[in-house]
């Protein structure tokens, strides 16, 4: 909003190579309000002359907010690196004066019972413009400077009508931490003299690059799982406004041109209505007209799809909106030679800005269609939900309350209505207790979200996928759930927001020992908190029973005990320390007043084994996959607060490894691990170390003779009499990919890697075509895929038999140490919580395996 008119000293950059003045970008024959600062006066350079850093981007958005009464700045929150996420709400001055009314009325379009009386003739369309979720695809965020300027400064009837008929939510940077990392890289390598050679350092970021957020996650996969701050902050505003269009501006390879949706028609998720794609096509006509006018090349309907709802251009499609993906050929740095000639950064920015304008023109031109579509979408949802055979989903795990809570939190972020279970419900051989279980009726507004979160999919129109093919969330979370098919009496009170976790009951100071079970999601967090305070702990390698407060409690494999007499800290101090450590973990600690059990082992038994505090190193850097390293880092750091030292593969030869008890090898090629480094690793393992390897690292360890793991290959016989048309060759290869599906494995609950699991059936995410044979020893393959393992997702026919009964985890003993080979990703995208425990077991109890 206008508060003061700022005076700026106009800066003239000395690096003017490829700098373009505003005239290059902006529509011709438009007058601009002189009191609105142009970007250069705030950010210190012309748009496209340098890569804008996030702090300068924020400064400009704040300056626009101050200078214009068309603009209101909306803070969203902060990223991991404490950068501010914000959006500008841009509309006419008169709309701003009744903005809350407009919003309330707009939301009624999504209420089937109330939307009938609305007159869309007078309602503005809501358009969310979003940029550069991949931080190193920065032409989008740089174009947002122009979008903010144009929308605040342009004068005349064209802009007046646009602002009267739309409410624009301008989100200049979907991924602030990544954008800033990349801008720093591109700027620090810029020369005064033109260097456009693609080999130059400017165009080749170092690992992990600016694509990702702080923890090296791809935020454009997190819209549905919503496990990251950036997504959580953004979704809160998304549902406050429920836009009609949401744009997602990206970049692709430097030799391409420009892509806008619609994507490949056969790869649209079946939960997305056909009308969505028709409107996407109608919006596309505006993009083509605008790009034609500046002579830019483009393509549609090839390559990109609308299948996985975790992506920014697909999530809106299940929320009554139209998501639009844009992909611009990337200059990476400031200007790069390509097959199609010199590609300059300003040129890429101009295409992103031009398609920003075409989207807004489409929103204005198709306003009534978009608003009617949104209303119809939610009416149709109501009909679909009524016809859907499942009337409710019941879920919950009384032995894993925190994980149940994380699942509910995820659903609430999508405005799904969740209710407490009213009465105990018996299904599929288990009792869902009303105290720890929840129910989601399907007959509600967010039915489509519920459907995609719970459904298992097996049939696909197409066999090529841009991303994962299945994401059945309760399987990923490892949560028991059941379908209810008759109208029911199970619905209790609505969960609006999760209440604080119950506090640990006060512990007596005279206990003989304290015990807690391993099945809660945060049990490893409590364990590390105790260890970091110097508390000595043991783990039960056999089960036992004990009377606690007059009730017999069963304690399974993996129960942790603190023997009071063995501690430096005693009595009251010890009891308070344990109480404190248990706070916020949902783990219940039991005081044991005697060492004598009422069944199984006693507290002084040798079957309680010391648990060492883990000292963890993880390989990172070139030779490893940044997202795989990031997922493990994120889990250890944010879920369990266990410190991990990330060491670059090529530095391993130079460090002292004696201080570590565990070395993690995330998926990677490791072809830069020197011979000396390999010998050092082998010696360290033989001396008693535990290596945990995942995916490609498992293969590397086998090929390099660390393990005896043998891989199976596809059993498909090529029929040499069939000759295929040449144009199908890349499709045929890609159909053999495992883009990401869900398989059932059986875990040995008595094995240290199986501690804390209540059920031997575990759902594992698989996105590679590595299939391990079981190791020779009878105890060496504690997790094995079942006879008929596919639970959800696409599976190429050639892998149907090889995956059966293959090993998910193998153990190889080397000297006094061991290698734990996990062929799949047990920490996938921060929402595959069901297999996190197995990974933590490898860290904590790996050294018990012999
Ligand atoms: Zn991208």
PDB file of N, CA, C and O in Angstrom, residues 755-808:
ATOM      1  N   UNK A 755      13.342 -54.241  14.833  1.00  0.00           N
ATOM      2  CA  UNK A 755      12.868 -53.747  16.133  1.00  0.00           C
ATOM      3  C   UNK A 755      11.896 -52.575  15.959  1.00  0.00           C
ATOM      4  O   UNK A 755      12.096 -51.698  15.124  1.00  0.00           O
ATOM      5  N   UNK A 756      10.849 -52.591  16.767  1.00  0.00           N
ATOM      6  CA  UNK A 756       9.904 -51.479  16.762  1.00  0.00           C
ATOM      7  C   UNK A 756       8.763 -51.636  15.780  1.00  0.00           C
ATOM      8  O   UNK A 756       7.825 -50.840  15.794  1.00  0.00           O
ATOM      9  N   UNK A 757       8.832 -52.642  14.908  1.00  0.00           N
ATOM     10  CA  UNK A 757       7.697 -52.883  14.007  1.00  0.00           C
ATOM     11  C   UNK A 757       6.690 -53.784  14.715  1.00  0.00           C
ATOM     12  O   UNK A 757       7.074 -54.759  15.358  1.00  0.00           O
ATOM     13  N   UNK A 758       5.416 -53.447  14.596  1.00  0.00           N
ATOM     14  CA  UNK A 758       4.380 -54.249  15.231  1.00  0.00           C
ATOM     15  C   UNK A 758       3.882 -55.331  14.304  1.00  0.00           C
ATOM     16  O   UNK A 758       3.287 -56.302  14.722  1.00  0.00           O
ATOM     17  N   UNK A 759       4.113 -55.099  13.004  1.00  0.00           N
ATOM     18  CA  UNK A 759       3.562 -55.983  12.000  1.00  0.00           C
ATOM     19  C   UNK A 759       4.689 -56.322  11.031  1.00  0.00           C
ATOM     20  O   UNK A 759       5.465 -55.439  10.653  1.00  0.00           O
ATOM     21  N   UNK A 760       4.764 -57.584  10.623  1.00  0.00           N
ATOM     22  CA  UNK A 760       5.883 -57.972   9.762  1.00  0.00           C
ATOM     23  C   UNK A 760       5.711 -57.470   8.326  1.00  0.00           C
ATOM     24  O   UNK A 760       6.648 -57.501   7.547  1.00  0.00           O
ATOM     25  N   UNK A 761       4.532 -56.984   7.977  1.00  0.00           N
ATOM     26  CA  UNK A 761       4.319 -56.466   6.622  1.00  0.00           C
ATOM     27  C   UNK A 761       4.719 -54.990   6.563  1.00  0.00           C
ATOM     28  O   UNK A 761       4.202 -54.165   7.305  1.00  0.00           O
ATOM     29  N   UNK A 762       5.651 -54.674   5.673  1.00  0.00           N
ATOM     30  CA  UNK A 762       6.135 -53.303   5.550  1.00  0.00           C
ATOM     31  C   UNK A 762       6.046 -52.892   4.081  1.00  0.00           C
ATOM     32  O   UNK A 762       6.399 -53.675   3.195  1.00  0.00           O
ATOM     33  N   UNK A 763       5.572 -51.670   3.831  1.00  0.00           N
ATOM     34  CA  UNK A 763       5.480 -51.167   2.450  1.00  0.00           C
ATOM     35  C   UNK A 763       6.743 -50.395   2.119  1.00  0.00           C
ATOM     36  O   UNK A 763       7.101 -49.449   2.810  1.00  0.00           O
ATOM     37  N   UNK A 764       7.400 -50.827   1.029  1.00  0.00           N
ATOM     38  CA  UNK A 764       8.677 -50.227   0.654  1.00  0.00           C
ATOM     39  C   UNK A 764       8.521 -49.512  -0.682  1.00  0.00           C
ATOM     40  O   UNK A 764       7.873 -50.025  -1.599  1.00  0.00           O
ATOM     41  N   UNK A 765       9.113 -48.338  -0.783  1.00  0.00           N
ATOM     42  CA  UNK A 765       9.083 -47.583  -2.034  1.00  0.00           C
ATOM     43  C   UNK A 765      10.261 -48.017  -2.899  1.00  0.00           C
ATOM     44  O   UNK A 765      11.399 -48.055  -2.431  1.00  0.00           O
ATOM     45  N   UNK A 766       9.965 -48.339  -4.146  1.00  0.00           N
ATOM     46  CA  UNK A 766      11.038 -48.777  -5.051  1.00  0.00           C
ATOM     47  C   UNK A 766      11.031 -47.929  -6.303  1.00  0.00           C
ATOM     48  O   UNK A 766      10.013 -47.805  -6.975  1.00  0.00           O
ATOM     49  N   UNK A 767      12.186 -47.346  -6.624  1.00  0.00           N
ATOM     50  CA  UNK A 767      12.261 -46.539  -7.848  1.00  0.00           C
ATOM     51  C   UNK A 767      13.544 -46.855  -8.614  1.00  0.00           C
ATOM     52  O   UNK A 767      14.141 -45.979  -9.205  1.00  0.00           O
ATOM     53  N   UNK A 768      13.961 -48.118  -8.555  1.00  0.00           N
ATOM     54  CA  UNK A 768      15.113 -48.527  -9.365  1.00  0.00           C
ATOM     55  C   UNK A 768      14.874 -49.952  -9.857  1.00  0.00           C
ATOM     56  O   UNK A 768      13.921 -50.613  -9.432  1.00  0.00           O
ATOM     57  N   UNK A 769      15.738 -50.410 -10.722  1.00  0.00           N
ATOM     58  CA  UNK A 769      15.568 -51.764 -11.257  1.00  0.00           C
ATOM     59  C   UNK A 769      16.691 -52.671 -10.754  1.00  0.00           C
ATOM     60  O   UNK A 769      17.179 -53.537 -11.464  1.00  0.00           O
ATOM     61  N   UNK A 770      17.106 -52.434  -9.505  1.00  0.00           N
ATOM     62  CA  UNK A 770      18.054 -53.331  -8.848  1.00  0.00           C
ATOM     63  C   UNK A 770      17.255 -54.346  -8.038  1.00  0.00           C
ATOM     64  O   UNK A 770      16.392 -53.965  -7.243  1.00  0.00           O
ATOM     65  N   UNK A 771      17.528 -55.624  -8.254  1.00  0.00           N
ATOM     66  CA  UNK A 771      16.825 -56.682  -7.519  1.00  0.00           C
ATOM     67  C   UNK A 771      17.887 -57.590  -6.906  1.00  0.00           C
ATOM     68  O   UNK A 771      18.659 -58.220  -7.632  1.00  0.00           O
ATOM     69  N   UNK A 772      17.932 -57.640  -5.575  1.00  0.00           N
ATOM     70  CA  UNK A 772      18.987 -58.409  -4.897  1.00  0.00           C
ATOM     71  C   UNK A 772      18.520 -59.836  -4.646  1.00  0.00           C
ATOM     72  O   UNK A 772      17.410 -60.059  -4.161  1.00  0.00           O
ATOM     73  N   UNK A 773      19.419 -60.782  -4.893  1.00  0.00           N
ATOM     74  CA  UNK A 773      19.198 -62.143  -4.391  1.00  0.00           C
ATOM     75  C   UNK A 773      19.368 -62.115  -2.882  1.00  0.00           C
ATOM     76  O   UNK A 773      20.091 -61.275  -2.347  1.00  0.00           O
ATOM     77  N   UNK A 774      18.714 -63.061  -2.215  1.00  0.00           N
ATOM     78  CA  UNK A 774      18.950 -63.192  -0.779  1.00  0.00           C
ATOM     79  C   UNK A 774      20.399 -63.636  -0.558  1.00  0.00           C
ATOM     80  O   UNK A 774      20.936 -64.411  -1.347  1.00  0.00           O
ATOM     81  N   UNK A 775      21.008 -63.167   0.511  1.00  0.00           N
ATOM     82  CA  UNK A 775      22.347 -63.648   0.855  1.00  0.00           C
ATOM     83  C   UNK A 775      22.270 -65.097   1.319  1.00  0.00           C
ATOM     84  O   UNK A 775      21.201 -65.586   1.686  1.00  0.00           O
ATOM     85  N   UNK A 776      23.431 -65.761   1.354  1.00  0.00           N
ATOM     86  CA  UNK A 776      23.461 -67.193   1.648  1.00  0.00           C
ATOM     87  C   UNK A 776      23.012 -67.556   3.072  1.00  0.00           C
ATOM     88  O   UNK A 776      22.278 -68.509   3.287  1.00  0.00           O
ATOM     89  N   UNK A 777      23.484 -66.772   4.050  1.00  0.00           N
ATOM     90  CA  UNK A 777      23.208 -67.120   5.452  1.00  0.00           C
ATOM     91  C   UNK A 777      21.724 -67.012   5.781  1.00  0.00           C
ATOM     92  O   UNK A 777      21.013 -66.197   5.194  1.00  0.00           O
ATOM     93  N   UNK A 778      21.228 -67.837   6.730  1.00  0.00           N
ATOM     94  CA  UNK A 778      19.804 -67.835   7.055  1.00  0.00           C
ATOM     95  C   UNK A 778      19.333 -66.554   7.763  1.00  0.00           C
ATOM     96  O   UNK A 778      18.135 -66.297   7.832  1.00  0.00           O
ATOM     97  N   UNK A 779      20.268 -65.764   8.301  1.00  0.00           N
ATOM     98  CA  UNK A 779      19.870 -64.537   9.021  1.00  0.00           C
ATOM     99  C   UNK A 779      20.310 -63.272   8.282  1.00  0.00           C
ATOM    100  O   UNK A 779      20.244 -62.183   8.832  1.00  0.00           O
ATOM    101  N   UNK A 780      20.800 -63.437   7.046  1.00  0.00           N
ATOM    102  CA  UNK A 780      21.445 -62.315   6.352  1.00  0.00           C
ATOM    103  C   UNK A 780      20.510 -61.468   5.503  1.00  0.00           C
ATOM    104  O   UNK A 780      20.933 -60.468   4.926  1.00  0.00           O
ATOM    105  N   UNK A 781      19.261 -61.892   5.396  1.00  0.00           N
ATOM    106  CA  UNK A 781      18.301 -61.117   4.580  1.00  0.00           C
ATOM    107  C   UNK A 781      17.030 -60.889   5.398  1.00  0.00           C
ATOM    108  O   UNK A 781      16.020 -61.548   5.196  1.00  0.00           O
ATOM    109  N   UNK A 782      17.096 -59.949   6.342  1.00  0.00           N
ATOM    110  CA  UNK A 782      15.985 -59.781   7.294  1.00  0.00           C
ATOM    111  C   UNK A 782      14.725 -59.147   6.697  1.00  0.00           C
ATOM    112  O   UNK A 782      13.675 -59.183   7.332  1.00  0.00           O
ATOM    113  N   UNK A 783      14.838 -58.565   5.508  1.00  0.00           N
ATOM    114  CA  UNK A 783      13.658 -57.954   4.880  1.00  0.00           C
ATOM    115  C   UNK A 783      13.569 -58.476   3.447  1.00  0.00           C
ATOM    116  O   UNK A 783      14.492 -58.278   2.651  1.00  0.00           O
ATOM    117  N   UNK A 784      12.452 -59.155   3.145  1.00  0.00           N
ATOM    118  CA  UNK A 784      12.321 -59.850   1.861  1.00  0.00           C
ATOM    119  C   UNK A 784      10.990 -59.491   1.214  1.00  0.00           C
ATOM    120  O   UNK A 784       9.942 -59.479   1.885  1.00  0.00           O
ATOM    121  N   UNK A 785      11.016 -59.202  -0.071  1.00  0.00           N
ATOM    122  CA  UNK A 785       9.755 -58.948  -0.799  1.00  0.00           C
ATOM    123  C   UNK A 785       8.921 -60.226  -0.844  1.00  0.00           C
ATOM    124  O   UNK A 785       9.466 -61.336  -0.929  1.00  0.00           O
ATOM    125  N   UNK A 786       7.614 -60.041  -0.796  1.00  0.00           N
ATOM    126  CA  UNK A 786       6.705 -61.186  -0.701  1.00  0.00           C
ATOM    127  C   UNK A 786       6.496 -61.847  -2.075  1.00  0.00           C
ATOM    128  O   UNK A 786       7.038 -61.403  -3.082  1.00  0.00           O
ATOM    129  N   UNK A 787       5.664 -62.902  -2.084  1.00  0.00           N
ATOM    130  CA  UNK A 787       5.338 -63.636  -3.312  1.00  0.00           C
ATOM    131  C   UNK A 787       4.606 -62.790  -4.346  1.00  0.00           C
ATOM    132  O   UNK A 787       4.736 -62.990  -5.540  1.00  0.00           O
ATOM    133  N   UNK A 788       3.783 -61.890  -3.837  1.00  0.00           N
ATOM    134  CA  UNK A 788       2.972 -61.063  -4.730  1.00  0.00           C
ATOM    135  C   UNK A 788       3.049 -59.636  -4.213  1.00  0.00           C
ATOM    136  O   UNK A 788       2.117 -59.105  -3.633  1.00  0.00           O
ATOM    137  N   UNK A 789       4.220 -58.998  -4.394  1.00  0.00           N
ATOM    138  CA  UNK A 789       4.524 -57.810  -3.592  1.00  0.00           C
ATOM    139  C   UNK A 789       3.903 -56.493  -4.053  1.00  0.00           C
ATOM    140  O   UNK A 789       3.812 -55.567  -3.256  1.00  0.00           O
ATOM    141  N   UNK A 790       3.478 -56.372  -5.315  1.00  0.00           N
ATOM    142  CA  UNK A 790       3.037 -55.049  -5.786  1.00  0.00           C
ATOM    143  C   UNK A 790       1.798 -54.584  -5.022  1.00  0.00           C
ATOM    144  O   UNK A 790       0.758 -55.218  -5.061  1.00  0.00           O
ATOM    145  N   UNK A 791       1.914 -53.456  -4.327  1.00  0.00           N
ATOM    146  CA  UNK A 791       0.771 -52.911  -3.577  1.00  0.00           C
ATOM    147  C   UNK A 791       0.121 -51.736  -4.281  1.00  0.00           C
ATOM    148  O   UNK A 791      -1.058 -51.465  -4.091  1.00  0.00           O
ATOM    149  N   UNK A 792       0.901 -51.033  -5.083  1.00  0.00           N
ATOM    150  CA  UNK A 792       0.353 -49.896  -5.820  1.00  0.00           C
ATOM    151  C   UNK A 792       1.424 -49.388  -6.773  1.00  0.00           C
ATOM    152  O   UNK A 792       2.605 -49.339  -6.417  1.00  0.00           O
ATOM    153  N   UNK A 793       0.997 -49.030  -7.993  1.00  0.00           N
ATOM    154  CA  UNK A 793       1.943 -48.437  -8.932  1.00  0.00           C
ATOM    155  C   UNK A 793       2.169 -49.265 -10.175  1.00  0.00           C
ATOM    156  O   UNK A 793       1.680 -50.388 -10.297  1.00  0.00           O
ATOM    157  N   UNK A 794       2.929 -48.701 -11.088  1.00  0.00           N
ATOM    158  CA  UNK A 794       3.216 -49.341 -12.370  1.00  0.00           C
ATOM    159  C   UNK A 794       4.395 -50.297 -12.210  1.00  0.00           C
ATOM    160  O   UNK A 794       5.386 -49.984 -11.563  1.00  0.00           O
ATOM    161  N   UNK A 795       4.255 -51.482 -12.813  1.00  0.00           N
ATOM    162  CA  UNK A 795       5.360 -52.442 -12.808  1.00  0.00           C
ATOM    163  C   UNK A 795       5.491 -53.024 -14.208  1.00  0.00           C
ATOM    164  O   UNK A 795       4.563 -53.648 -14.722  1.00  0.00           O
ATOM    165  N   UNK A 796       6.640 -52.805 -14.806  1.00  0.00           N
ATOM    166  CA  UNK A 796       6.907 -53.350 -16.140  1.00  0.00           C
ATOM    167  C   UNK A 796       6.840 -54.870 -16.086  1.00  0.00           C
ATOM    168  O   UNK A 796       7.361 -55.496 -15.154  1.00  0.00           O
ATOM    169  N   UNK A 797       6.205 -55.471 -17.109  1.00  0.00           N
ATOM    170  CA  UNK A 797       5.951 -56.916 -17.060  1.00  0.00           C
ATOM    171  C   UNK A 797       7.232 -57.743 -16.846  1.00  0.00           C
ATOM    172  O   UNK A 797       7.211 -58.787 -16.217  1.00  0.00           O
ATOM    173  N   UNK A 798       8.355 -57.249 -17.388  1.00  0.00           N
ATOM    174  CA  UNK A 798       9.610 -57.995 -17.289  1.00  0.00           C
ATOM    175  C   UNK A 798      10.162 -58.107 -15.875  1.00  0.00           C
ATOM    176  O   UNK A 798      11.090 -58.872 -15.614  1.00  0.00           O
ATOM    177  N   UNK A 799       9.597 -57.334 -14.930  1.00  0.00           N
ATOM    178  CA  UNK A 799      10.109 -57.371 -13.551  1.00  0.00           C
ATOM    179  C   UNK A 799       9.181 -58.103 -12.597  1.00  0.00           C
ATOM    180  O   UNK A 799       9.466 -58.206 -11.409  1.00  0.00           O
ATOM    181  N   UNK A 800       8.056 -58.591 -13.121  1.00  0.00           N
ATOM    182  CA  UNK A 800       7.043 -59.163 -12.227  1.00  0.00           C
ATOM    183  C   UNK A 800       7.570 -60.340 -11.427  1.00  0.00           C
ATOM    184  O   UNK A 800       7.276 -60.477 -10.239  1.00  0.00           O
ATOM    185  N   UNK A 801       8.359 -61.189 -12.076  1.00  0.00           N
ATOM    186  CA  UNK A 801       8.831 -62.359 -11.333  1.00  0.00           C
ATOM    187  C   UNK A 801      10.141 -62.094 -10.602  1.00  0.00           C
ATOM    188  O   UNK A 801      10.365 -62.663  -9.538  1.00  0.00           O
ATOM    189  N   UNK A 802      10.990 -61.221 -11.139  1.00  0.00           N
ATOM    190  CA  UNK A 802      12.277 -61.004 -10.445  1.00  0.00           C
ATOM    191  C   UNK A 802      12.122 -60.320  -9.096  1.00  0.00           C
ATOM    192  O   UNK A 802      12.908 -60.560  -8.180  1.00  0.00           O
ATOM    193  N   UNK A 803      11.119 -59.479  -8.972  1.00  0.00           N
ATOM    194  CA  UNK A 803      10.982 -58.757  -7.700  1.00  0.00           C
ATOM    195  C   UNK A 803      10.473 -59.687  -6.588  1.00  0.00           C
ATOM    196  O   UNK A 803      10.827 -59.529  -5.410  1.00  0.00           O
ATOM    197  N   UNK A 804       9.695 -60.699  -6.971  1.00  0.00           N
ATOM    198  CA  UNK A 804       9.174 -61.687  -6.003  1.00  0.00           C
ATOM    199  C   UNK A 804      10.286 -62.290  -5.157  1.00  0.00           C
ATOM    200  O   UNK A 804      11.276 -62.789  -5.720  1.00  0.00           O
ATOM    201  N   UNK A 805      10.110 -62.312  -3.872  1.00  0.00           N
ATOM    202  CA  UNK A 805      11.050 -62.977  -2.958  1.00  0.00           C
ATOM    203  C   UNK A 805      12.496 -62.483  -3.066  1.00  0.00           C
ATOM    204  O   UNK A 805      13.415 -63.153  -2.603  1.00  0.00           O
ATOM    205  N   UNK A 806      12.705 -61.341  -3.700  1.00  0.00           N
ATOM    206  CA  UNK A 806      14.061 -60.787  -3.693  1.00  0.00           C
ATOM    207  C   UNK A 806      14.271 -60.092  -2.342  1.00  0.00           C
ATOM    208  O   UNK A 806      13.320 -59.868  -1.594  1.00  0.00           O
ATOM    209  N   UNK A 807      15.524 -59.800  -2.043  1.00  0.00           N
ATOM    210  CA  UNK A 807      15.828 -59.206  -0.733  1.00  0.00           C
ATOM    211  C   UNK A 807      15.710 -57.688  -0.806  1.00  0.00           C
ATOM    212  O   UNK A 807      16.174 -57.065  -1.764  1.00  0.00           O
ATOM    213  N   UNK A 808      15.089 -57.091   0.201  1.00  0.00           N
ATOM    214  CA  UNK A 808      15.056 -55.626   0.301  1.00  0.00           C
ATOM    215  C   UNK A 808      16.276 -55.145   1.089  1.00  0.00           C
ATOM    216  O   UNK A 808      16.805 -54.068   0.845  1.00  0.00           O
TER     217      UNK A 808
END
